[in-house]
mmCIF file of C-alpha atoms and ligand atoms in Angstrom:
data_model
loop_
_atom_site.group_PDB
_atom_site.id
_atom_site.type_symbol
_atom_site.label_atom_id
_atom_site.label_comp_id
_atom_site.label_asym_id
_atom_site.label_seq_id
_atom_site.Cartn_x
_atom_site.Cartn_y
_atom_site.Cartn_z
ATOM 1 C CA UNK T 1 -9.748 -10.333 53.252
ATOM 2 C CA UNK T 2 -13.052 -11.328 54.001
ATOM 3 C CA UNK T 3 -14.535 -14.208 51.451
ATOM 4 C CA UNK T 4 -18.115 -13.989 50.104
ATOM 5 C CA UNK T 5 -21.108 -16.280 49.043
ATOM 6 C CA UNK T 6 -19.855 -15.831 45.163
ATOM 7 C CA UNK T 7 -16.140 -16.356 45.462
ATOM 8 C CA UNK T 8 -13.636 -18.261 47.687
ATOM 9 C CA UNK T 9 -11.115 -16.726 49.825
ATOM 10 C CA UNK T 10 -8.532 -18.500 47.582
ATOM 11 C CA UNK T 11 -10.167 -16.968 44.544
ATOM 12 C CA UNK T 12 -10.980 -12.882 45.618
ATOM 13 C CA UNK T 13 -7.148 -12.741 47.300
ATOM 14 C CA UNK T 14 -5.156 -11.521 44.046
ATOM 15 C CA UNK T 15 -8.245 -8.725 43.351
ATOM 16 C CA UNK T 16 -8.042 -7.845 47.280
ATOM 17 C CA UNK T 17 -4.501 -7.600 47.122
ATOM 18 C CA UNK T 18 -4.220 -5.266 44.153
ATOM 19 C CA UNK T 19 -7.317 -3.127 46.152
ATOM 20 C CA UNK T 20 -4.330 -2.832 48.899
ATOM 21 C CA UNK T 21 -2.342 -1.555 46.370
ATOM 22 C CA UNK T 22 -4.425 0.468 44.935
ATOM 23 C CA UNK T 23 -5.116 1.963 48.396
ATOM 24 C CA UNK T 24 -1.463 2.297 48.304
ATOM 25 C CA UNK T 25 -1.848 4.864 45.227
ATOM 26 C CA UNK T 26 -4.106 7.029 47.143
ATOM 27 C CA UNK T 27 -2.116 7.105 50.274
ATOM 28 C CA UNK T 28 0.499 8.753 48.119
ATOM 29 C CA UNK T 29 -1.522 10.600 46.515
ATOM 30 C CA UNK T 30 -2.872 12.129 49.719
ATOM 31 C CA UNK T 31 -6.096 10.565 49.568
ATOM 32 C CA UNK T 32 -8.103 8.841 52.437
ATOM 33 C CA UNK T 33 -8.958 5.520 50.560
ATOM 34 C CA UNK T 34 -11.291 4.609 53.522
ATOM 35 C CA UNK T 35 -13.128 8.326 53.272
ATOM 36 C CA UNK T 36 -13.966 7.380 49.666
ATOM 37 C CA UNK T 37 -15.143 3.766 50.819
ATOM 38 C CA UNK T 38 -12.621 2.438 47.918
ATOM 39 C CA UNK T 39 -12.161 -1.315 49.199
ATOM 40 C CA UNK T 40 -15.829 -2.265 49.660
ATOM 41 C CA UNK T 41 -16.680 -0.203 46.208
ATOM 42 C CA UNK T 42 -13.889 -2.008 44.400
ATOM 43 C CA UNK T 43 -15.077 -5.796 46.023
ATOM 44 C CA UNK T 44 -18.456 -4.789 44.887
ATOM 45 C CA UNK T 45 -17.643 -3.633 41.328
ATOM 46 C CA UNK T 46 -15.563 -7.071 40.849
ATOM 47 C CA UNK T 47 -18.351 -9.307 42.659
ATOM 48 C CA UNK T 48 -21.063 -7.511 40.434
ATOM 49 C CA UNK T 49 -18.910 -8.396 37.901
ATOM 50 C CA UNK T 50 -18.193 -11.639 38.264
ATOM 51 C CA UNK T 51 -22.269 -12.585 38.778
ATOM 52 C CA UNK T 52 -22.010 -11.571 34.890
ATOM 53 C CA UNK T 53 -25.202 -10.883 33.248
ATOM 54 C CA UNK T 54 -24.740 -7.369 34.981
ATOM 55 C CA UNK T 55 -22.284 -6.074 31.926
ATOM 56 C CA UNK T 56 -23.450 -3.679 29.483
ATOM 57 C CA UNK T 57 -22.898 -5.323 25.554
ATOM 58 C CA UNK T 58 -19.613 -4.786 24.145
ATOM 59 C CA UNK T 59 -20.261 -2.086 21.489
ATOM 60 C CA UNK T 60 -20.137 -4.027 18.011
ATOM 61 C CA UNK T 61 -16.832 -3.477 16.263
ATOM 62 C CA UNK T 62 -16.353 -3.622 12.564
ATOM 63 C CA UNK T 63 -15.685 -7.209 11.039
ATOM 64 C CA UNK T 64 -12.418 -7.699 10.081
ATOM 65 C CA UNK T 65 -10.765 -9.454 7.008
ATOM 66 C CA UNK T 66 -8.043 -12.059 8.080
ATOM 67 C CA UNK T 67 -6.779 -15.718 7.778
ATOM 68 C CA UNK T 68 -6.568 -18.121 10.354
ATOM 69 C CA UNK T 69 -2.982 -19.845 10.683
ATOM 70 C CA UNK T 70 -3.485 -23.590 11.587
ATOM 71 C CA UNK T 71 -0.267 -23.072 13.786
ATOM 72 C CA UNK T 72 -1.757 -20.280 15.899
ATOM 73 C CA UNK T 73 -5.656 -21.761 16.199
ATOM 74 C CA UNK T 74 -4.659 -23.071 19.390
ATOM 75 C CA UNK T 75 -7.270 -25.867 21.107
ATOM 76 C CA UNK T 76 -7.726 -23.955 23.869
ATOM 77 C CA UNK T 77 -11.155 -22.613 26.007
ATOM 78 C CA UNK T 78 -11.637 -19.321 25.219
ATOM 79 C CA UNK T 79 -12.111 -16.725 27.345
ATOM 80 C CA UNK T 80 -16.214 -15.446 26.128
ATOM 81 C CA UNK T 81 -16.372 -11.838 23.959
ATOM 82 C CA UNK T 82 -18.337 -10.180 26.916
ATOM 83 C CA UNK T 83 -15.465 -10.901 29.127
ATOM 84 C CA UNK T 84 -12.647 -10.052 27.498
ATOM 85 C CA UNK T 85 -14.619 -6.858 26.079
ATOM 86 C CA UNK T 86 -16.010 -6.626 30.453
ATOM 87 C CA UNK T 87 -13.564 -7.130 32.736
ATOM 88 C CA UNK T 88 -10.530 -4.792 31.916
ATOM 89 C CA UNK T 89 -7.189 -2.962 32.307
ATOM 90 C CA UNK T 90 -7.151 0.600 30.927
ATOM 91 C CA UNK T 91 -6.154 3.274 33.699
ATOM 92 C CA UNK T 92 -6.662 6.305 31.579
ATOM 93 C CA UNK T 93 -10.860 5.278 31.965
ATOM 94 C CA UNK T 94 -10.727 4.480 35.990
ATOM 95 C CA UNK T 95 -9.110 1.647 37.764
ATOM 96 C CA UNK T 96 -11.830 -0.955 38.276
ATOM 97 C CA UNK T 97 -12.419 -3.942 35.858
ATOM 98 C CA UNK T 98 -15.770 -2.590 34.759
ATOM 99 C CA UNK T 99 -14.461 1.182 34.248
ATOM 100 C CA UNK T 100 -12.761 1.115 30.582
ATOM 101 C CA UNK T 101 -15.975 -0.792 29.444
ATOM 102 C CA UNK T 102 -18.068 1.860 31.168
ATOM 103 C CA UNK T 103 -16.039 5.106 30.122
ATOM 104 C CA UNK T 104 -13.477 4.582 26.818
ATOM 105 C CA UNK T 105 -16.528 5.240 24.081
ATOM 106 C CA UNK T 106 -15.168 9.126 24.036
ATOM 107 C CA UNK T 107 -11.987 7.463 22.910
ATOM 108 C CA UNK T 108 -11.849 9.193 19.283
ATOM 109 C CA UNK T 109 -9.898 6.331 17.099
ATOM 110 C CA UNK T 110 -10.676 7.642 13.557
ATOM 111 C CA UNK T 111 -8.738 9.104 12.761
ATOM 112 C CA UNK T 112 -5.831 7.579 14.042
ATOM 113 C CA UNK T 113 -2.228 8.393 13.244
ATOM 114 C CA UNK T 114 1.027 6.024 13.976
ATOM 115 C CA UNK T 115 4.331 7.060 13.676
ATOM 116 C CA UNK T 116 7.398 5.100 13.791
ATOM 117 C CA UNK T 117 10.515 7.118 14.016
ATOM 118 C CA UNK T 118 14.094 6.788 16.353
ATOM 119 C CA UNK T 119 16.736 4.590 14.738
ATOM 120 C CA UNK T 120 15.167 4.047 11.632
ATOM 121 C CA UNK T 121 16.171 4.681 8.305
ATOM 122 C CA UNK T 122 12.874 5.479 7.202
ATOM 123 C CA UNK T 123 10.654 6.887 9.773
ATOM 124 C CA UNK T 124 7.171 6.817 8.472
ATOM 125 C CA UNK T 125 3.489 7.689 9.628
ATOM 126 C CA UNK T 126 0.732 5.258 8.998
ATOM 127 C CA UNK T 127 -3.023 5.600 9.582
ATOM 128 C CA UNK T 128 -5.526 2.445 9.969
ATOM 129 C CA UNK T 129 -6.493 2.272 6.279
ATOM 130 C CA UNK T 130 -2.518 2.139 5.355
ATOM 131 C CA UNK T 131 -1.920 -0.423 8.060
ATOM 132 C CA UNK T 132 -5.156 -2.650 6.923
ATOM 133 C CA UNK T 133 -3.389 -2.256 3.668
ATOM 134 C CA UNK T 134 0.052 -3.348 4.139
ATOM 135 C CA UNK T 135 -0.677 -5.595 6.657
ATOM 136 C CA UNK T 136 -2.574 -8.979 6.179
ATOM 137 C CA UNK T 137 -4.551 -9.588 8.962
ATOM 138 C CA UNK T 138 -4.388 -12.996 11.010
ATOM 139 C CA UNK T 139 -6.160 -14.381 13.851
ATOM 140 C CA UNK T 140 -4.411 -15.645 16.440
ATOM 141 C CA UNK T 141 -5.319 -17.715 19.701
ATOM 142 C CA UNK T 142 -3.354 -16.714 22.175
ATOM 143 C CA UNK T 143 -3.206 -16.916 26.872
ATOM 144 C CA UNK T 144 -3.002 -13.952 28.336
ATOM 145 C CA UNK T 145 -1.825 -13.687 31.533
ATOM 146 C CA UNK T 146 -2.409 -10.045 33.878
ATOM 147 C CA UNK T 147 0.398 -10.198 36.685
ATOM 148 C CA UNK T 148 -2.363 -9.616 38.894
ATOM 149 C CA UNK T 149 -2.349 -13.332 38.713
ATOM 150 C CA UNK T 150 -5.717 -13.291 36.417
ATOM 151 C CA UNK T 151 -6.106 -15.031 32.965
ATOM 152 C CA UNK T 152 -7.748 -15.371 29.467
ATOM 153 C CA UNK T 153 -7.569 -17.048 25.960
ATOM 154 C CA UNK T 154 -8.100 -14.643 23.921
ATOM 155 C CA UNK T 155 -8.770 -14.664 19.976
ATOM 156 C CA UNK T 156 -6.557 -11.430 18.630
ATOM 157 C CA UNK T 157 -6.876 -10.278 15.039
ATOM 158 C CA UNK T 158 -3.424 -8.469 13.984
ATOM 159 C CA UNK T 159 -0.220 -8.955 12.396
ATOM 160 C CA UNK T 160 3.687 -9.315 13.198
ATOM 161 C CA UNK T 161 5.070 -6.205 14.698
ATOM 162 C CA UNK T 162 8.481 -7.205 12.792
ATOM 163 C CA UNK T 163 7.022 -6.800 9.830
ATOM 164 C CA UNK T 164 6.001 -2.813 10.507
ATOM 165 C CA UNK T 165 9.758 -2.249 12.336
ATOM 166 C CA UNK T 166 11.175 -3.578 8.984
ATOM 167 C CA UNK T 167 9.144 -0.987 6.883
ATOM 168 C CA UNK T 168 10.437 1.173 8.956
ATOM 169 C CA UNK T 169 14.600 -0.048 8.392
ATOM 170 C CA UNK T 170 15.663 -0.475 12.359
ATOM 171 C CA UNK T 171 19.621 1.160 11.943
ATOM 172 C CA UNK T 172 22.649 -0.954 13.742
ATOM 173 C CA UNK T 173 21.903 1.491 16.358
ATOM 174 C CA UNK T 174 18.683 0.514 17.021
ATOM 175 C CA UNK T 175 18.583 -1.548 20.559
ATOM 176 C CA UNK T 176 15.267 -1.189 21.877
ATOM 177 C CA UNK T 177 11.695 -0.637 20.632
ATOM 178 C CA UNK T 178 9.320 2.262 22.851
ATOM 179 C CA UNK T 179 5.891 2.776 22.535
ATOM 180 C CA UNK T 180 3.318 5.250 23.500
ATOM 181 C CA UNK T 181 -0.372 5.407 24.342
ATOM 182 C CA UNK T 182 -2.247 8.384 22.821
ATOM 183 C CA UNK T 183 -1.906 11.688 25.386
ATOM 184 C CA UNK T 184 -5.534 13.251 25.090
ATOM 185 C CA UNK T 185 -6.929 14.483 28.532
ATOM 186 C CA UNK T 186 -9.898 15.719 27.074
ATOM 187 C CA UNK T 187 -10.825 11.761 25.858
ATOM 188 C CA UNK T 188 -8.833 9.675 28.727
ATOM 189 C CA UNK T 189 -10.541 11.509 31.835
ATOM 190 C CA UNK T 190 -7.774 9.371 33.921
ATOM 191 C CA UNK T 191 -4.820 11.436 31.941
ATOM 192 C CA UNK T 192 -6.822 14.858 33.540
ATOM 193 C CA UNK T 193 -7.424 13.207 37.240
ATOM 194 C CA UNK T 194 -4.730 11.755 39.166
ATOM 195 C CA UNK T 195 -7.119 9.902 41.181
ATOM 196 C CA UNK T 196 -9.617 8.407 37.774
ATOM 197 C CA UNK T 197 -5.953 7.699 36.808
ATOM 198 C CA UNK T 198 -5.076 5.666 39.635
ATOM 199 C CA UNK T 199 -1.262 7.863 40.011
ATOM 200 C CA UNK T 200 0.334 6.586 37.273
ATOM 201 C CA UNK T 201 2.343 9.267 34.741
ATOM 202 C CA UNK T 202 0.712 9.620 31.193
ATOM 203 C CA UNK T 203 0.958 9.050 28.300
ATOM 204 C CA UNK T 204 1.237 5.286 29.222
ATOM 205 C CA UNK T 205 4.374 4.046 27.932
ATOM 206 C CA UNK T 206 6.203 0.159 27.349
ATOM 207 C CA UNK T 207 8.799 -1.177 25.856
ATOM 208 C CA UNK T 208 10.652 -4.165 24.457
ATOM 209 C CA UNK T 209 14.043 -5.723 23.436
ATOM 210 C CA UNK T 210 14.347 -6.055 19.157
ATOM 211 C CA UNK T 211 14.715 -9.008 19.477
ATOM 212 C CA UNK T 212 11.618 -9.472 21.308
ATOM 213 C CA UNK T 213 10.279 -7.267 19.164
ATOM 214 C CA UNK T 214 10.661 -9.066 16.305
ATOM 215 C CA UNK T 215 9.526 -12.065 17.453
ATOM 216 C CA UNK T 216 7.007 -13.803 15.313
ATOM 217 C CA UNK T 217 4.827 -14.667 18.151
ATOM 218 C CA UNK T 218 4.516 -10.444 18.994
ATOM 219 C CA UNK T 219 1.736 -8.913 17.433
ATOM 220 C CA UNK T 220 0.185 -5.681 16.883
ATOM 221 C CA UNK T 221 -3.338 -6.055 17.318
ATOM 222 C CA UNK T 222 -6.341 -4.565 15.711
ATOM 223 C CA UNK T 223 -9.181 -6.738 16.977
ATOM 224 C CA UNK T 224 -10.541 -9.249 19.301
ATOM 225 C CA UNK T 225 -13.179 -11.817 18.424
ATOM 226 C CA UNK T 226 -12.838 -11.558 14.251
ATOM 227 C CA UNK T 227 -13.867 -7.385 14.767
ATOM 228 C CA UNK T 228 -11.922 -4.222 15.371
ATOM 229 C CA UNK T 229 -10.837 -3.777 19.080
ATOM 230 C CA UNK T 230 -13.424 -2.266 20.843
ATOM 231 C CA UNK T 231 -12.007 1.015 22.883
ATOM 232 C CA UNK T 232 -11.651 -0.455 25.599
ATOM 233 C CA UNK T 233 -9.420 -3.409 24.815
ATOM 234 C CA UNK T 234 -6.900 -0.722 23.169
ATOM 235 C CA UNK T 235 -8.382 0.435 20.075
ATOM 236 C CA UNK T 236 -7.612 1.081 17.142
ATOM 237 C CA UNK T 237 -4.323 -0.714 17.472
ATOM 238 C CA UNK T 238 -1.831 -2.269 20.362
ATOM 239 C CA UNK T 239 0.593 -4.904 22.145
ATOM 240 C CA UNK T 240 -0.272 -8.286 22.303
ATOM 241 C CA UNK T 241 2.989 -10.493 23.892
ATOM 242 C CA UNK T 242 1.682 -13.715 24.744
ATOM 243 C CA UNK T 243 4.772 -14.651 27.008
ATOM 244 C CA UNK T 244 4.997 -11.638 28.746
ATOM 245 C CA UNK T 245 2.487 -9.770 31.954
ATOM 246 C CA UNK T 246 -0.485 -8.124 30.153
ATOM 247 C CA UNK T 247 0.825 -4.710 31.051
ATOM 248 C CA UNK T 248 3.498 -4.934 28.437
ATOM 249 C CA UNK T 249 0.281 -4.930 26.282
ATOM 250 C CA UNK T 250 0.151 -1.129 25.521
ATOM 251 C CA UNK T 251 -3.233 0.151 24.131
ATOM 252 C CA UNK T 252 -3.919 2.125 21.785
ATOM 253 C CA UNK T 253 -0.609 3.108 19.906
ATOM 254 C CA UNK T 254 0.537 6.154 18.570
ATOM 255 C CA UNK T 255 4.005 6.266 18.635
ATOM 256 C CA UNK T 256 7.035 3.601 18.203
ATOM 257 C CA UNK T 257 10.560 4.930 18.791
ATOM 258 C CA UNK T 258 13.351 2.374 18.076
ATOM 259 C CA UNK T 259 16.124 3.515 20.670
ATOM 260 C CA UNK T 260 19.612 2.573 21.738
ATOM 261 C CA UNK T 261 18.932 2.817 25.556
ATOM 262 C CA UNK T 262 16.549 0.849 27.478
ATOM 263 C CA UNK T 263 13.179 2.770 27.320
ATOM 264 C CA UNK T 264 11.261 3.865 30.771
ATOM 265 C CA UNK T 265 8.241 1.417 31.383
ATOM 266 C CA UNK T 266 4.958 2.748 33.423
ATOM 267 C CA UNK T 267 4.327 0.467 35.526
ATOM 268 C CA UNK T 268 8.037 -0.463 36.208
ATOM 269 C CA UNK T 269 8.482 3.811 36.987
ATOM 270 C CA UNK T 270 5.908 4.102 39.439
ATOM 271 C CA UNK T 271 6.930 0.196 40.965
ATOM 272 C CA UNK T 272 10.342 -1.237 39.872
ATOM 273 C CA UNK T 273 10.659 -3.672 42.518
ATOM 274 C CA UNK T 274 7.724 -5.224 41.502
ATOM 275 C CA UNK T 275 6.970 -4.394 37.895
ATOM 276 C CA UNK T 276 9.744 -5.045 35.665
ATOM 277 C CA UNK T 277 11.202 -4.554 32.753
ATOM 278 C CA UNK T 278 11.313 -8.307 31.333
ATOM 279 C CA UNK T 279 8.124 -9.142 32.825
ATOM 280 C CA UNK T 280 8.533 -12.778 31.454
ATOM 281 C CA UNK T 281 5.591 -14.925 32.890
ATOM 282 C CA UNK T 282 6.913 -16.775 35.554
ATOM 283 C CA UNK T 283 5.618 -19.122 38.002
ATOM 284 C CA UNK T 284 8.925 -19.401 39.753
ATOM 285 C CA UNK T 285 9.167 -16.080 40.478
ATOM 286 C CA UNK T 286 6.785 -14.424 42.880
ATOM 287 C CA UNK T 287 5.521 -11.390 42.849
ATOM 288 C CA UNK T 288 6.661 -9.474 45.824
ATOM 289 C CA UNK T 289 3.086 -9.194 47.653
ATOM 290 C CA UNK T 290 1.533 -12.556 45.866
ATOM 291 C CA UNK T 291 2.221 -15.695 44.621
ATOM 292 C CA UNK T 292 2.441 -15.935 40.815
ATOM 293 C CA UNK T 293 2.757 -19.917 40.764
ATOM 294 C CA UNK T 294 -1.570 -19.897 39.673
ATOM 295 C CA UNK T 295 -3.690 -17.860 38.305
ATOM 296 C CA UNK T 296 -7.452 -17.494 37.892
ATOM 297 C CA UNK T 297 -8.297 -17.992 34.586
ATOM 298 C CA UNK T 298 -11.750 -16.469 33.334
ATOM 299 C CA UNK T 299 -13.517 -18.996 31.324
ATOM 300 C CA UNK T 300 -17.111 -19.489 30.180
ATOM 301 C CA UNK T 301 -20.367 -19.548 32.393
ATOM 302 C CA UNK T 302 -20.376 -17.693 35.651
ATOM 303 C CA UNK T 303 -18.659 -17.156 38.873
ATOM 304 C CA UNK T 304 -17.504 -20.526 39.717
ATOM 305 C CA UNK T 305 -16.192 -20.736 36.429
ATOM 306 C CA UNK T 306 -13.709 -18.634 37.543
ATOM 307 C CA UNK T 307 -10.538 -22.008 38.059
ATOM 308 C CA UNK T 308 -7.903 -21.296 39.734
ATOM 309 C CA UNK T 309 -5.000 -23.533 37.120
ATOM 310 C CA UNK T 310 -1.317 -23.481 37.227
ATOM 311 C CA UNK T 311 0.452 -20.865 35.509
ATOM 312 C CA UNK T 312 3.187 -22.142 32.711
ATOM 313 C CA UNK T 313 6.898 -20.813 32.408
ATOM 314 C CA UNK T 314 6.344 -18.049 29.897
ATOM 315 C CA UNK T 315 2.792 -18.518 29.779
ATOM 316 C CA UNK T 316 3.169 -21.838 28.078
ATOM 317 C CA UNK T 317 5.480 -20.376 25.075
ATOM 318 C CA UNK T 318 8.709 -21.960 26.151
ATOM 319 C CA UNK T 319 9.207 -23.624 23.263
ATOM 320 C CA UNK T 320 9.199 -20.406 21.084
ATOM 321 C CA UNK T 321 11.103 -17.868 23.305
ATOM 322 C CA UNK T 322 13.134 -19.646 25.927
ATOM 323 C CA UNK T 323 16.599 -18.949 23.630
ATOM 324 C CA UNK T 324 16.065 -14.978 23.615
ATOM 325 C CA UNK T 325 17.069 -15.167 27.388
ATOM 326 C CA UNK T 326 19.734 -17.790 27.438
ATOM 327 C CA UNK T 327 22.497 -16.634 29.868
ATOM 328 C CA UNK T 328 20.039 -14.309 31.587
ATOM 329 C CA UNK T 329 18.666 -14.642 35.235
ATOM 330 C CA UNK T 330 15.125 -14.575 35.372
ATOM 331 C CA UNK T 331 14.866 -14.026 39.060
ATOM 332 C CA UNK T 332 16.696 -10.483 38.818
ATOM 333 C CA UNK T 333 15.414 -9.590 35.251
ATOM 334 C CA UNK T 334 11.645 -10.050 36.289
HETATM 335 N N1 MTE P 1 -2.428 2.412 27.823
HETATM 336 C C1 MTE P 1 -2.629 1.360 28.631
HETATM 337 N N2 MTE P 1 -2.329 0.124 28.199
HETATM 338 C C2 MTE P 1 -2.542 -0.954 29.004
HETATM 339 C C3 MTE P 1 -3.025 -0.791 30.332
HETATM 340 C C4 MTE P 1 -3.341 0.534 30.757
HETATM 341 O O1 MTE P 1 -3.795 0.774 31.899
HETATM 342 N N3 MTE P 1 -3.140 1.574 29.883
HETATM 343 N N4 MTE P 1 -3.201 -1.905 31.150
HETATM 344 C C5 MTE P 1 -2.379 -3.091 30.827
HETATM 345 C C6 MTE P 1 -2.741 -4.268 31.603
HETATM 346 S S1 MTE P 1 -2.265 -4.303 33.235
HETATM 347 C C7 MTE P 1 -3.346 -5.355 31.042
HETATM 348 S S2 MTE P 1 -3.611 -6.776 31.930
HETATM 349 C C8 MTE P 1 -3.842 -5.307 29.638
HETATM 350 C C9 MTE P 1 -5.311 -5.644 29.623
HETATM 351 O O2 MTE P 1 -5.770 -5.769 28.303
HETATM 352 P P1 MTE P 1 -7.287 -6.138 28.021
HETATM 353 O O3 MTE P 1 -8.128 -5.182 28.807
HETATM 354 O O4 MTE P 1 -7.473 -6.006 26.559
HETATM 355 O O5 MTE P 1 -7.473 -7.553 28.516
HETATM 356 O O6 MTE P 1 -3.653 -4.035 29.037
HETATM 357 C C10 MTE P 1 -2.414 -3.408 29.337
HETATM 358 N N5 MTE P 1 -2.259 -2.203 28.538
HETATM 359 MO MO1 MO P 2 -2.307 -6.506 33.872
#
């Protein structure tokens, strides 16, 4: 990887690593990553990116109504609106960091319809003005870690998903917990383009243990920064699991089955050796093409902001979830 004027070699490897894989995609799907000039295009996009200044304004959301739990106001840096609302991961608008900012405004999300159905005794459909009803809002301070070895701090508005699964009345049967990303080709040009879509089967889907489920600390989220999400950070509602790899963060929700069986997982279908089910945040446990023991956390100002800190054993939420995996080995449930 060859290092640049704005960033260190120690800083652009992760990015340049998950170009390779990305070039990786296209080779199975047949395409010549080099004849679309994909690797220099993709160091660009993130070096333009990380000069700042360069982004477009996150469209306004509406403000929210919430409290703010002493408990969860953590004193941490946070991560600044532009960036968390800049520098994303949303395949079904392109695969580059700038791309969901760029392309998820034809992202319809009113209305919006969820349903939650499977092992419940009462499966029920909800749209945002029911869930904004039902559900105080809270905002919550919580790291977020990408397993591309990236981070943020990131102020979420939402509430406990435990309290929505026991609406719905989880049966003894139910296990697991699935969710779904909105299908709609016509909206998510990625869903309609293999190649936008960076190979990866749609509708995007994740899952979750109950137990993890109900967790206090899991959340689904309606907005970022005290407003509704904007599109690209998974409007109108998703996954926020602070302990867990962001891609266990499914955007924009339409669907929650509770299930007996283990549930497929996206990324862990099209990877498993390296994406997997648990995806606990782990420093002791590499990923199988990088390290995972730091990460790059994306703070204020501009490029050399960008420090490089250690990452914490479940993202620094040992305290709280440590017990759900008692007895399990984290080295073969990654
Ligand atoms: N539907 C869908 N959900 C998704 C993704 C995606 O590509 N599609 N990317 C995941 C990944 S890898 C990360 S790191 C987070 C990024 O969330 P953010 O853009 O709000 O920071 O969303 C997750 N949820
Ligand atoms: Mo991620």
């Amino acid at each position: 990887m060859k290092s640049t004027k704005y960033l260190t070699e120690a800083d652009v490897t992760p990015e340049s690593v998950f170009n390779m894989q990305r070039r990786q995609v296209l080779k199975t799907l047949g395409l010549s990553a080099a004849a679309l000039g994909m690797p220099g295009a993709a160091q660009a996009d993130v070096l333009s990116w990380f000069k700042g200044n360069d982004r477009p304004a996150a469209p306004a959301g509406r403000a929210l109504t919430f409290s703010k739990p002493e408990k969860y106001q953590a004193s941490l840096t946070l991560t600044p609106e532009d960036k968390v609302a800049g520098y994303n991961n949303f395949y079904e608008f392109g695969l580059d960091k700038a791309d969901p900012a760029a392309n998820a405004g034809t992202l319809k999300t009113d209305p919006w319809q969820l349903t939650i159905d499977g092992e419940v005794a009462k499966p029920i459909t909800l749209n945002m003005d029911d869930i904004f009803k039902k559900f105080a809002m809270e905002q919550r301070i919580y790291r977020m870690r990408c397993v591309e070895a990236w981070s943020m701090v990131v102020p979420w508005v939402g509430f406990e998903l435990n309290k929505l699964l026991k609406l719905a009345e989880p049966t003894s049967n139910a296990r697991f917990v699935a969710f779904q990303t909105l299908y709609a080709p016509d909206q998510m040009p990625g869903q309609k383009d293999r190649f936008i879509g960076g190979g990866l089967n749609y509708p995007y889907v994740e899952g979750l243990r109950l137990d993890e489920a109900m967790h206090p600390l899991t959340l689904l989220s309606t907005g970022v920064y005290g407003k509704a999400l904007p599109p690209q950070n998974g409007a109108p509602i998703r996954l926020t699991v602070p302990w867990k790899y962001g891609f266990k963060g499914i955007k924009s929700i339409v669907k929650i089955t509770l299930t007996r069986d283990r549930p497929p997982t996206t990324w862990n279908q099209i990877a498993s050796n390296e994406y997997g089910f648990y995806a606990n945040v782990n420093p002791h446990v590499d990923h199988p093409r990088w390290s995972q023991a730091s990460e790059r956390f994306i703070g204020p100002g501009g490029t050399l902001s960008v420090k490089r800190q250690p990452t914490l054993l479940f993202n620094g939420y040992a305290d709280e979830v440590a017990s759900l995996y008692r007895g399990l080995d984290l080295r073969e449930n990654y």
